[in-house]
Short mmCIF file of C-alpha atoms in Angstrom, two decimals:
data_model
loop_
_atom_site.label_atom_id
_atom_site.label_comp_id
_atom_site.label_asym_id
_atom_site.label_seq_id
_atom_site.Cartn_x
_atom_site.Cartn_y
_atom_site.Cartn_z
CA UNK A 1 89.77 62.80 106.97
CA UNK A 2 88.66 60.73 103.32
CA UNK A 3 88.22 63.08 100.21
CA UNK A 4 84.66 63.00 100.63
CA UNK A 5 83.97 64.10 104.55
CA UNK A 6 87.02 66.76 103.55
CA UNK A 7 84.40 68.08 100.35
CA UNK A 8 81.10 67.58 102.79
CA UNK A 9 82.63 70.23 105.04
CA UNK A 10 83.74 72.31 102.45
CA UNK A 11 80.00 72.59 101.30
CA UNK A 12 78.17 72.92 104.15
CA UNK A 13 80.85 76.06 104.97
CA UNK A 14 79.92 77.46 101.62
CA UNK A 15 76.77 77.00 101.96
CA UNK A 16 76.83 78.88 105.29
CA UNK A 17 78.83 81.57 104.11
CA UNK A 18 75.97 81.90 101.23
CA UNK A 19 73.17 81.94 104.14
CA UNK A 20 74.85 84.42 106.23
CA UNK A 21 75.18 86.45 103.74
CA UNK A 22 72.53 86.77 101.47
CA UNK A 23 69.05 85.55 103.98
CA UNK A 24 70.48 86.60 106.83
CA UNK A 25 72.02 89.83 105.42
CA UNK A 26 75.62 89.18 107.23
CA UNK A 27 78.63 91.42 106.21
CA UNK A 28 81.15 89.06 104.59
CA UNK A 29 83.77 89.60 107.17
CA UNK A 30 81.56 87.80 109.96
CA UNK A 31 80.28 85.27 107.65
CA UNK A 32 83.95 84.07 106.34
CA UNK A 33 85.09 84.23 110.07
CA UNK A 34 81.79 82.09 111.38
CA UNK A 35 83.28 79.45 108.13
CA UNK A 36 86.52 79.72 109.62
CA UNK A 37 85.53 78.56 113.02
CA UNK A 38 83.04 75.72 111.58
CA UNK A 39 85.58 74.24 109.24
CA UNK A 40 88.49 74.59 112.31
CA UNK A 41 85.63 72.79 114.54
CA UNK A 42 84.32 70.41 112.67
CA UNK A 43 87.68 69.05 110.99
CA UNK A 44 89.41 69.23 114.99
CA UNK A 45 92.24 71.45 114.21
CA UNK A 46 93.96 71.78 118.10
CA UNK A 47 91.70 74.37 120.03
CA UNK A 48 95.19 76.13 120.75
CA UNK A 49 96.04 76.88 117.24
CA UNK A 50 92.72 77.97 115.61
CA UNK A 51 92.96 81.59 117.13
CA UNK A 52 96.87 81.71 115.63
CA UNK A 53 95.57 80.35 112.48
CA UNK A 54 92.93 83.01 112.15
CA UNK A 55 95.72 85.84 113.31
CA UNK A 56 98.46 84.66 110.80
CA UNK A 57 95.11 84.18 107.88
CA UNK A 58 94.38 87.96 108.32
CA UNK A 59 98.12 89.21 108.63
CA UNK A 60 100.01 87.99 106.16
CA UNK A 61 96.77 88.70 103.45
CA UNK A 62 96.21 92.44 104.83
CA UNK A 63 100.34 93.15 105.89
CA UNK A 64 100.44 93.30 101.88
CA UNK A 65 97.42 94.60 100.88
CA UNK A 66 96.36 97.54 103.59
CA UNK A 67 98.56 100.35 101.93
CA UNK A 68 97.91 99.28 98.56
CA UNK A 69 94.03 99.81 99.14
CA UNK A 70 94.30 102.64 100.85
CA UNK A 71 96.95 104.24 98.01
CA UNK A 72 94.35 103.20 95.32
CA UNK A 73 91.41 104.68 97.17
CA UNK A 74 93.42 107.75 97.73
CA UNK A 75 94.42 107.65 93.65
CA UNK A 76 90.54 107.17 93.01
CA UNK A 77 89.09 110.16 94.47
CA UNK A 78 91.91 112.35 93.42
CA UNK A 79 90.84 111.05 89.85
CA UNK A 80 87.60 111.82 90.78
CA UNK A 81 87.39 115.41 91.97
CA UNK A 82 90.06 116.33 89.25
CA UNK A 83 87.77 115.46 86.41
CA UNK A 84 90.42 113.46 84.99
CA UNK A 85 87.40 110.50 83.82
CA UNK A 86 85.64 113.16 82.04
CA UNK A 87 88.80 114.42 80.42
CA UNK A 88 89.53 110.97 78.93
CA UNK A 89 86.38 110.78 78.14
CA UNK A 90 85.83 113.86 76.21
CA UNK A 91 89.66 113.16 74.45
CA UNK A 92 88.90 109.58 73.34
CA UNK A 93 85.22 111.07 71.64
CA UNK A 94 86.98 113.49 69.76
CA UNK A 95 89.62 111.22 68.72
CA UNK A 96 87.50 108.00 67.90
CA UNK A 97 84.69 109.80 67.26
CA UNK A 98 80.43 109.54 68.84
CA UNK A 99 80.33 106.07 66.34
CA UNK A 100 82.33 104.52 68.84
CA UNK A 101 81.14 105.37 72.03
CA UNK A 102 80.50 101.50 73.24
CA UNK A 103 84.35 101.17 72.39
CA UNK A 104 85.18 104.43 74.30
CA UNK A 105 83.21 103.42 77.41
CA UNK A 106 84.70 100.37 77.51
CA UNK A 107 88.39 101.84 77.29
CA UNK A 108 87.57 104.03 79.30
CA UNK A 109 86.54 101.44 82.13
CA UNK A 110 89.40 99.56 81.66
CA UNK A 111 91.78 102.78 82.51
CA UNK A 112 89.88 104.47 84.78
CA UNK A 113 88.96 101.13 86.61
CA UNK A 114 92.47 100.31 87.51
CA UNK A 115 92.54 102.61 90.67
CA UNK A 116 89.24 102.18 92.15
CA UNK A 117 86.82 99.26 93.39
CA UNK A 118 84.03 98.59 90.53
CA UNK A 119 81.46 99.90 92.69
CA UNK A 120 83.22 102.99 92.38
CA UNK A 121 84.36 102.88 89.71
CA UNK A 122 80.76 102.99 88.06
CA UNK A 123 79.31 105.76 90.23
CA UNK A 124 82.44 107.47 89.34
CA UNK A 125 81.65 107.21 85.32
CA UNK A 126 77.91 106.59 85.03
CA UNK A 127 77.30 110.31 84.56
CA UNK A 128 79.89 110.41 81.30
CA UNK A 129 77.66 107.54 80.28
CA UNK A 130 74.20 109.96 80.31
CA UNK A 131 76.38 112.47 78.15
CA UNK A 132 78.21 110.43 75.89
CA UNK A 133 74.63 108.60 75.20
CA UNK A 134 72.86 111.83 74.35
CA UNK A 135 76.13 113.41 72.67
CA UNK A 136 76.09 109.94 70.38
CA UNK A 137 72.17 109.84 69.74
CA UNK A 138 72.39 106.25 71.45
CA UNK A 139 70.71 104.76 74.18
CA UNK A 140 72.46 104.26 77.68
CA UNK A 141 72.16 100.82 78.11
CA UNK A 142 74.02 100.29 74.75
CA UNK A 143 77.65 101.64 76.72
CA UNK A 144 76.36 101.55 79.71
CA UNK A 145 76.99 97.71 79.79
CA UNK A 146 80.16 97.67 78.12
CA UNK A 147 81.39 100.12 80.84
CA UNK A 148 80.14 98.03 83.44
CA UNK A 149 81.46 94.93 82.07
CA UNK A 150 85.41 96.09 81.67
CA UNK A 151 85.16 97.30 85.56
CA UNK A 152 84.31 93.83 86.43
CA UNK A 153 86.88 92.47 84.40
CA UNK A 154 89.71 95.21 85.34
CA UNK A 155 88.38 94.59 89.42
CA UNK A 156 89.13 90.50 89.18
CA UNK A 157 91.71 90.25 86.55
CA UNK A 158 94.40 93.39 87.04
CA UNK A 159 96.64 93.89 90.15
CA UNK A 160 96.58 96.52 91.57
CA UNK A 161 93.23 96.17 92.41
CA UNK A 162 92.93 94.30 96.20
CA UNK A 163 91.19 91.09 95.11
CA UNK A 164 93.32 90.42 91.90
CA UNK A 165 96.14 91.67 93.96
CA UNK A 166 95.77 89.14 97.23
CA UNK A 167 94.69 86.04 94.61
CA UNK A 168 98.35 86.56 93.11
CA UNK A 169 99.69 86.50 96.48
CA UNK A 170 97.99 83.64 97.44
CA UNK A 171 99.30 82.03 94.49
CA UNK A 172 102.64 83.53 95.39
CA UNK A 173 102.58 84.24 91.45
CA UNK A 174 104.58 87.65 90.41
CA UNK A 175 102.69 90.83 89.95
CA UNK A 176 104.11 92.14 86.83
CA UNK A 177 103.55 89.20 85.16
CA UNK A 178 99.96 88.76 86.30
CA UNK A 179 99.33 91.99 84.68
CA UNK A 180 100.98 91.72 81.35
CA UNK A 181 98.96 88.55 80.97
CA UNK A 182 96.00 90.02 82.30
CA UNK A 183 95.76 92.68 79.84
CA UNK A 184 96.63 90.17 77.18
CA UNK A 185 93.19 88.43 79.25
CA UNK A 186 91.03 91.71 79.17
CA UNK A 187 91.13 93.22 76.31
CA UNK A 188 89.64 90.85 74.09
CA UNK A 189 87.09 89.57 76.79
CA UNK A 190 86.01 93.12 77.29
CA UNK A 191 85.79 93.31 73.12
CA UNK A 192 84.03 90.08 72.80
CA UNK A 193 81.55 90.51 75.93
CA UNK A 194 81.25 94.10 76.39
CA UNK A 195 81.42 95.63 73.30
CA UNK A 196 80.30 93.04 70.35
CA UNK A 197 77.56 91.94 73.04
CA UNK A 198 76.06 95.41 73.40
CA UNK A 199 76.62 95.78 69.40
CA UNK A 200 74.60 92.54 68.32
CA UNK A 201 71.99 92.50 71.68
CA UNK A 202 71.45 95.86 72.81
CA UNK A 203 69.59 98.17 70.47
CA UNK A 204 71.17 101.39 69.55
CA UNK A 205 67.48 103.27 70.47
CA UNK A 206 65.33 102.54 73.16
CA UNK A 207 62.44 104.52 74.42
CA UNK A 208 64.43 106.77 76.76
CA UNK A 209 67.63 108.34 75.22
CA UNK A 210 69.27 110.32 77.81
CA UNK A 211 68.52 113.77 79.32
CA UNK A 212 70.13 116.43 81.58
CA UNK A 213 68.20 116.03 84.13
CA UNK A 214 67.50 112.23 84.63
CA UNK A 215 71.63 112.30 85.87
CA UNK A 216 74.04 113.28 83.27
CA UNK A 217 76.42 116.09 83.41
CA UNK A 218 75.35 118.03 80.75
CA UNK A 219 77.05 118.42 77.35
CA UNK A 220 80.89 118.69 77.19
CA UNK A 221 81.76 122.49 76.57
CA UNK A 222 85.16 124.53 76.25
CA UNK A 223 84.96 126.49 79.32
CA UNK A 224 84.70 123.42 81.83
CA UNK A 225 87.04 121.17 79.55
CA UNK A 226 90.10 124.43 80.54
CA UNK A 227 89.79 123.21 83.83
CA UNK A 228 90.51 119.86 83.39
CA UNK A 229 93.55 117.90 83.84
CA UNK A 230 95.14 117.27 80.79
CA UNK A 231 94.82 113.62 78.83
CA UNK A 232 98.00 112.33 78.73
CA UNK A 233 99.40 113.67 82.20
CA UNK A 234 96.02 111.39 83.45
CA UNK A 235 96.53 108.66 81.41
CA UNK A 236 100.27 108.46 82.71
CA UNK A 237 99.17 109.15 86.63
CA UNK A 238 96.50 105.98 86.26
CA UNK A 239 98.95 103.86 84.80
CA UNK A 240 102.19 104.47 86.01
CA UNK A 241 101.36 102.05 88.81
CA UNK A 242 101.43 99.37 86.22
CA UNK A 243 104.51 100.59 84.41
CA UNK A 244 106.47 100.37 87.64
CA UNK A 245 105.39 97.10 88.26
CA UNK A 246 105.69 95.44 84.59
CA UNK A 247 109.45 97.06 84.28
CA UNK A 248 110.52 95.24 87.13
CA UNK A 249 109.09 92.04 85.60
CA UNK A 250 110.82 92.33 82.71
CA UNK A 251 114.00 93.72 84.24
CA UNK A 252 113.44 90.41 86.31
CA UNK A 253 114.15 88.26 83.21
CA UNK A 254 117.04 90.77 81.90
CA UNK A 255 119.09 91.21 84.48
CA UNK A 256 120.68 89.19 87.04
CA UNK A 257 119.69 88.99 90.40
CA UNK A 258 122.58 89.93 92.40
CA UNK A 259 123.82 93.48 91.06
CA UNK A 260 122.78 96.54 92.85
CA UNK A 261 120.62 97.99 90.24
CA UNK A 262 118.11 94.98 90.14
CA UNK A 263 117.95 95.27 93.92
CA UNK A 264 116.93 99.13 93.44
CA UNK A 265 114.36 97.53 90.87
CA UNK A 266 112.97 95.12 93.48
CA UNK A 267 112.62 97.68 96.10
CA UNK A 268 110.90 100.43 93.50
CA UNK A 269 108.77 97.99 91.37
CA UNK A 270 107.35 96.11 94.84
CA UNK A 271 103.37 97.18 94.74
CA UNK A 272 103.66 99.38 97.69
CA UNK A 273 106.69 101.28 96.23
CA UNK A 274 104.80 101.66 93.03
CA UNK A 275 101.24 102.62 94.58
CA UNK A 276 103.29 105.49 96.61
CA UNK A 277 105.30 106.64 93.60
CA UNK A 278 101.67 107.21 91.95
CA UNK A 279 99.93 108.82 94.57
CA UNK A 280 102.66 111.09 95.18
CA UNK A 281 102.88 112.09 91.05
CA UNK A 282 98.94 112.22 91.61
CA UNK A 283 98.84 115.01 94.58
CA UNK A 284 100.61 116.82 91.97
CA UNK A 285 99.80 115.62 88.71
CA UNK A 286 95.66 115.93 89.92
CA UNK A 287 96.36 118.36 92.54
CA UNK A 288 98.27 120.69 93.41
CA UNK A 289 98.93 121.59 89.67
CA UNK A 290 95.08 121.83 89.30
CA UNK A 291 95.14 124.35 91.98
CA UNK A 292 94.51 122.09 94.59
CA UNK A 293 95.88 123.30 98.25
CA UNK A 294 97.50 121.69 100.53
CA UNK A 295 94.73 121.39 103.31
CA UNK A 296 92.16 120.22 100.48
CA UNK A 297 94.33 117.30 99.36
CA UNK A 298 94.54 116.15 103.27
CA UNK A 299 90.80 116.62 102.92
CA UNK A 300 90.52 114.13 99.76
CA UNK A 301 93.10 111.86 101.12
CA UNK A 302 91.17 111.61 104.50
CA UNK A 303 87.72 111.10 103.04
CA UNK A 304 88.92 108.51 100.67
CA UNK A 305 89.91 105.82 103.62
CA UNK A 306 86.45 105.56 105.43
CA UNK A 307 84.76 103.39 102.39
CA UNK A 308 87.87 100.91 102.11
CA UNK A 309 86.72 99.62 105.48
CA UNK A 310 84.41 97.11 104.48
CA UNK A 311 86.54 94.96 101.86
CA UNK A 312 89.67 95.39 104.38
CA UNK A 313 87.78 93.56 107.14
CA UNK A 314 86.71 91.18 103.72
CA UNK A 315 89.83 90.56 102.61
CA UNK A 316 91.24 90.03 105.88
CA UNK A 317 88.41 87.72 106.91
CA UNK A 318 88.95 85.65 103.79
CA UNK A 319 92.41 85.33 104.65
CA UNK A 320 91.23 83.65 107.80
CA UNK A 321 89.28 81.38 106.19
CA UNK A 322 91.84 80.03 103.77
CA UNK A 323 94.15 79.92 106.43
CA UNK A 324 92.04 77.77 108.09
CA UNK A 325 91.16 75.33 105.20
CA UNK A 326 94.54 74.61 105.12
CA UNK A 327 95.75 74.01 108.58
CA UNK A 328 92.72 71.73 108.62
CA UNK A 329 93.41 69.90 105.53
CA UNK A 330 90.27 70.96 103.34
CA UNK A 331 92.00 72.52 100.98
CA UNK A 332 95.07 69.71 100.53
CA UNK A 333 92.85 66.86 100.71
CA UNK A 334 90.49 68.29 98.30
CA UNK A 335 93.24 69.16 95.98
CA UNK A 336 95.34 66.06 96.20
CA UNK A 337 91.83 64.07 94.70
CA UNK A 338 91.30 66.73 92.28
CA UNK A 339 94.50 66.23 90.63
CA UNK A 340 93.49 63.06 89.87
CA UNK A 341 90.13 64.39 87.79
CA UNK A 342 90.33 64.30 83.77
CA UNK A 343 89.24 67.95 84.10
CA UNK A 344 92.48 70.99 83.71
CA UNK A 345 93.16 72.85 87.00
CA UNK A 346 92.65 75.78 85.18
CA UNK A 347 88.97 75.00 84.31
CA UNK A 348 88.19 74.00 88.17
CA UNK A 349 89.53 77.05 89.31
CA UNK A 350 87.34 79.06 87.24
CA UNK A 351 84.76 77.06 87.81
CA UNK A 352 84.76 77.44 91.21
CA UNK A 353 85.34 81.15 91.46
CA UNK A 354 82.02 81.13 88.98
CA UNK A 355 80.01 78.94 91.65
CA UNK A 356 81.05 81.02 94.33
CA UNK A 357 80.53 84.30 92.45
CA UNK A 358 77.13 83.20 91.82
CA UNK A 359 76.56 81.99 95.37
CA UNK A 360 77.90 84.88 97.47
CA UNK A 361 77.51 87.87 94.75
CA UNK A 362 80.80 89.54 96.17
CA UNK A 363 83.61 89.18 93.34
CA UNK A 364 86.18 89.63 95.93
CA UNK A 365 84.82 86.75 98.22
CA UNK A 366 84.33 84.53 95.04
CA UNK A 367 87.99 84.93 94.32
CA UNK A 368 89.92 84.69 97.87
CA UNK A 369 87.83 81.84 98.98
CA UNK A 370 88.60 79.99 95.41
CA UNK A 371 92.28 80.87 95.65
CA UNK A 372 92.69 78.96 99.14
CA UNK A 373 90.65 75.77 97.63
CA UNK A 374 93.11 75.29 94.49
CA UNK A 375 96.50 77.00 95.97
CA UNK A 376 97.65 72.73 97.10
CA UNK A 377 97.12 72.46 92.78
CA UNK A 378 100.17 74.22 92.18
CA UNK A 379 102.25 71.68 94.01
CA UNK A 380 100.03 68.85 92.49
CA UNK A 381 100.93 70.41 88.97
CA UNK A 382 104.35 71.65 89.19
CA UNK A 383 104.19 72.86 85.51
CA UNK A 384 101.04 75.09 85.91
CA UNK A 385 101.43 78.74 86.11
CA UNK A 386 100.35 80.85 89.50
CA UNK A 387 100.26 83.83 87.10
CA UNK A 388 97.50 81.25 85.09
CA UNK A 389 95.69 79.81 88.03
CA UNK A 390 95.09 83.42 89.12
CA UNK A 391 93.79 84.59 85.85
CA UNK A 392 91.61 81.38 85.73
CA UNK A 393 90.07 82.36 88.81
CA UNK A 394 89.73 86.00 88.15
CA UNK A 395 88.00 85.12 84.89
CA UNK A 396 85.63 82.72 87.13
CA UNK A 397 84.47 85.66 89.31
CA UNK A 398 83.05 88.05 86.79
CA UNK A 399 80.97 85.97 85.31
CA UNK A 400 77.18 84.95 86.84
CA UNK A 401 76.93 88.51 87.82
CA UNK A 402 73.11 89.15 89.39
CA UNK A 403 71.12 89.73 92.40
CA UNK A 404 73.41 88.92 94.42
CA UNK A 405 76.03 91.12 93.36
CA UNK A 406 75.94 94.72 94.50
CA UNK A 407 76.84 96.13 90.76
CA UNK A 408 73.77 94.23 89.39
CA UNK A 409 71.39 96.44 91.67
CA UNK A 410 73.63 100.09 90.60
CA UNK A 411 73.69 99.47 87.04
CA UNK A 412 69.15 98.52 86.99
CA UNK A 413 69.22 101.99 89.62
CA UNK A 414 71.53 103.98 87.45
CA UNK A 415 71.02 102.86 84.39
CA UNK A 416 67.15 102.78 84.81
CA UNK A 417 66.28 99.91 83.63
CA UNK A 418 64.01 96.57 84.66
CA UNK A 419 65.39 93.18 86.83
CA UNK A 420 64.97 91.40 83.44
CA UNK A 421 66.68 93.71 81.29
CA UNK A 422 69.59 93.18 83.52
CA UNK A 423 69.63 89.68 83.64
CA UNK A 424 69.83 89.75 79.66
CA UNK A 425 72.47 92.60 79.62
CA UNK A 426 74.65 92.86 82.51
CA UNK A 427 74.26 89.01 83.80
CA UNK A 428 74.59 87.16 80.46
CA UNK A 429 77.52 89.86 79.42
CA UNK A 430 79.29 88.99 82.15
CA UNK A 431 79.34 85.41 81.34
CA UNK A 432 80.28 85.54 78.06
CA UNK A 433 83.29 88.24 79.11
CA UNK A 434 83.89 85.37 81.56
CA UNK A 435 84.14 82.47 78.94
CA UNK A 436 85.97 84.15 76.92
CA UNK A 437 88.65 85.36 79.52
CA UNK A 438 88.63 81.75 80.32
CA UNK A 439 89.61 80.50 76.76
CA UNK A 440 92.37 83.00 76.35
CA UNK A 441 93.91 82.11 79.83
CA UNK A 442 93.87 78.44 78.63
CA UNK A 443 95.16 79.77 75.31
CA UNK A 444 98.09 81.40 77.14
CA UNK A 445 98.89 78.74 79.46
CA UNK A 446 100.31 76.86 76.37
CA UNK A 447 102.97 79.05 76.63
CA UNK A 448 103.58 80.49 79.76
#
């Protein structure tokens, strides 16, 4: 098929996967799979190899990914029902000091965001925000956003988390490398859009500074803070993931190949090997040396798979979809007369992860459905970065974040606030965190 039947197709199954899914109220999964099946019929891809298509989409995206969700989930709740948030939390105000809460909250999204799914991620941490608001004298909103806004960044921008994590695989771009430019990515979005945004736009005192009892935790105090994991054995248990991973990057580029101790490196610094090293320092770093028993951490580890369901059948789904653009020739066709456009690669992937984002409201959709339209750019621009392309994409899906995201409707709920104070807080904070990771992507890929 011509460029332009190839891009008609690609719209209409966009624009289906946006009706399924937001006025028909279709769970992603079904809607990406319904795409699948249009784009396979409409574009005649052999009726005998659109079911192996699908198969191979969903395998070789979830054959990677299943253990490292489940791991993270698993690493989530543990951090959860430790207390290890509130720890950092209560460490980095005593350290930096009430002044800087927005800063704190935003750190402390970035960290504690690694292991867990945004969603998750905030109900996990909203409650330090109602104490860390009244101990401060400053209104929630204020760090509420800049908490919200590093999640969304750490959820599209850092492997290990599943969406980051299958983009880069997609790509076929190295982990380690993904995340030591992704941090180099999110920090100063996060700074620019979380924190200097809730500075200059939010005011420091609204008319509803927080209390007890509209859902905070009450006041930090010595007895409950005893009982708590200590800071740095939580910091390290969160991000040893990350270390393993980076340190076989780098050993990567230090070492050769072909010895036996890079081989050892490979094997240990894969994700999987890294998200089981963690969870296994976490039963005892979070658990058993918290007291934790045996039969309670089986508990924890048991209840933490049910709510991974959902963006497993996601994920695979979108797999299946991209698969399917493909084998049909959407996504090579479309490519091939892209390349020819005065306009970087690394602006039309984020652009399109931003369109999509917008569209569908799911982050994670936004990103795998983007990664299988510009994945044929890499061999139209040899020179061009996967480790880029999947930061320009990542950057793409945070921003545009509103009523058709999920996190748009618990931050008004939990933060208590109106649909139009979240369109000026959350929505345009997420766009300008999403510029901004956009310009320091293209900044990097001047070098990488």
């Amino acid at each position: 098929m011509d460029t332009g039947p190839l891009l008609v197709v690609l719209l209409i199954a966009i624009a289906l996967i946006v009706l399924l899914i937001v006025k028909v109220r279709m769970h992603p999964s079904l809607a990406l799979l319904i795409a699948a099946f249009f784009v396979a019929f409409v574009t005649r891809v052999p009726l005998d190899k659109i079911i192996d298509t699908i198969e191979k989409g969903v395998g070789d995206t979830l054959g990677f990914l299943t253990l490292i969700i489940g791991f993270g989930a698993v690493l989530g709740k543990l951090l959860e029902v430790s207390g290890g948030a509130q720890r950092l939390a209560q460490t980095m105000l005593r350290v930096f000091g009430k002044q800087h809460a927005t800063i704190i909250m935003a750190l402390l999204g970035l960290i504690c965001g690694i292991p867990v799914f945004v969603e998750v991620g905030f109900v996990l941490l909203v409650p330090l925000v109602f104490v860390v608001a009244k101990e401060a004298g400053i209104s929630r909103l204020k760090i509420g956003i800049p908490l919200a806004t590093s999640l969304m960044v750490v959820h599209c921008i850092l492997p290990p988390h599943p969406a980051a994590t299958a983009i880069a695989g997609t790509l076929h771009a190295d982990i380690g490398t993904v995340i030591l430019l992704g941090l180099c990515v999110a920090v100063p979005s996060v700074l620019v859009g979380g924190v200097l945004f809730a500075h200059f736009a939010i005011p420091a005192h609204d008319p509803a500074l927080i209390k007890d009892e509209e859902g905070g935790m009450g006041s930090f105090d010595e007895e409950s803070e005893k009982k708590l994991p200590g800071f740095g054995i939580t910091l390290l248990t969160i991000l040893l993931p990350l270390l393993i991973m980076v340190t076989r990057t780098i050993s990567a580029r230090m070492l050769p190949s072909d010895i036996l101790a890079m081989k050892w490196i490979n094997v240990i610094g894969n994700p999987i090997s890294a998200l089981t090293i963690a969870l296994l320092f976490a039963y005892w770093s979070l658990g058993l040396n918290k007291g934790f028993g045996l039969k309670q951490l089986q508990e924890i580890t048991d209840g933490s798979f049910g709510p991974i369901g959902g963006i497993l059948l996601i994920i695979g789904a979108g797999g299946a979809f991209n698969a399917v653009l493909t084998a049909s020739g959407v996504a090579p066709g479309l490519a091939k007369a892209f390349s020819h456009l005065p306009v970087s690669p690394i602006i039309l992937a984020w652009l399109i992860a931003l369109i999509l984002h917008f569209a569908v409201g799911s982050a994670t959709v936004a990103m795998i459905s983007a990664a299988g339209i510009v994945l044929p750019m890499l061999a139209a621009n040899p020179g061009l970065s996967p480790a880029i392309l999947a930061l320009a994409i990542g950057a793409g899906a945070i921003g545009l974040t509103h009523v058709t995201d999920s996190l748009f409707w618990m931050v008004k709920e939990y933060l208590h606030i109106s649909v139009p104070q979240a369109y000026k807080t959350l929505t345009v904070g997420t766009s300008i965190t999403s510029v901004i990771a956009l310009g320091v992507t293209l900044l990097l890929s001047l070098v990488v």
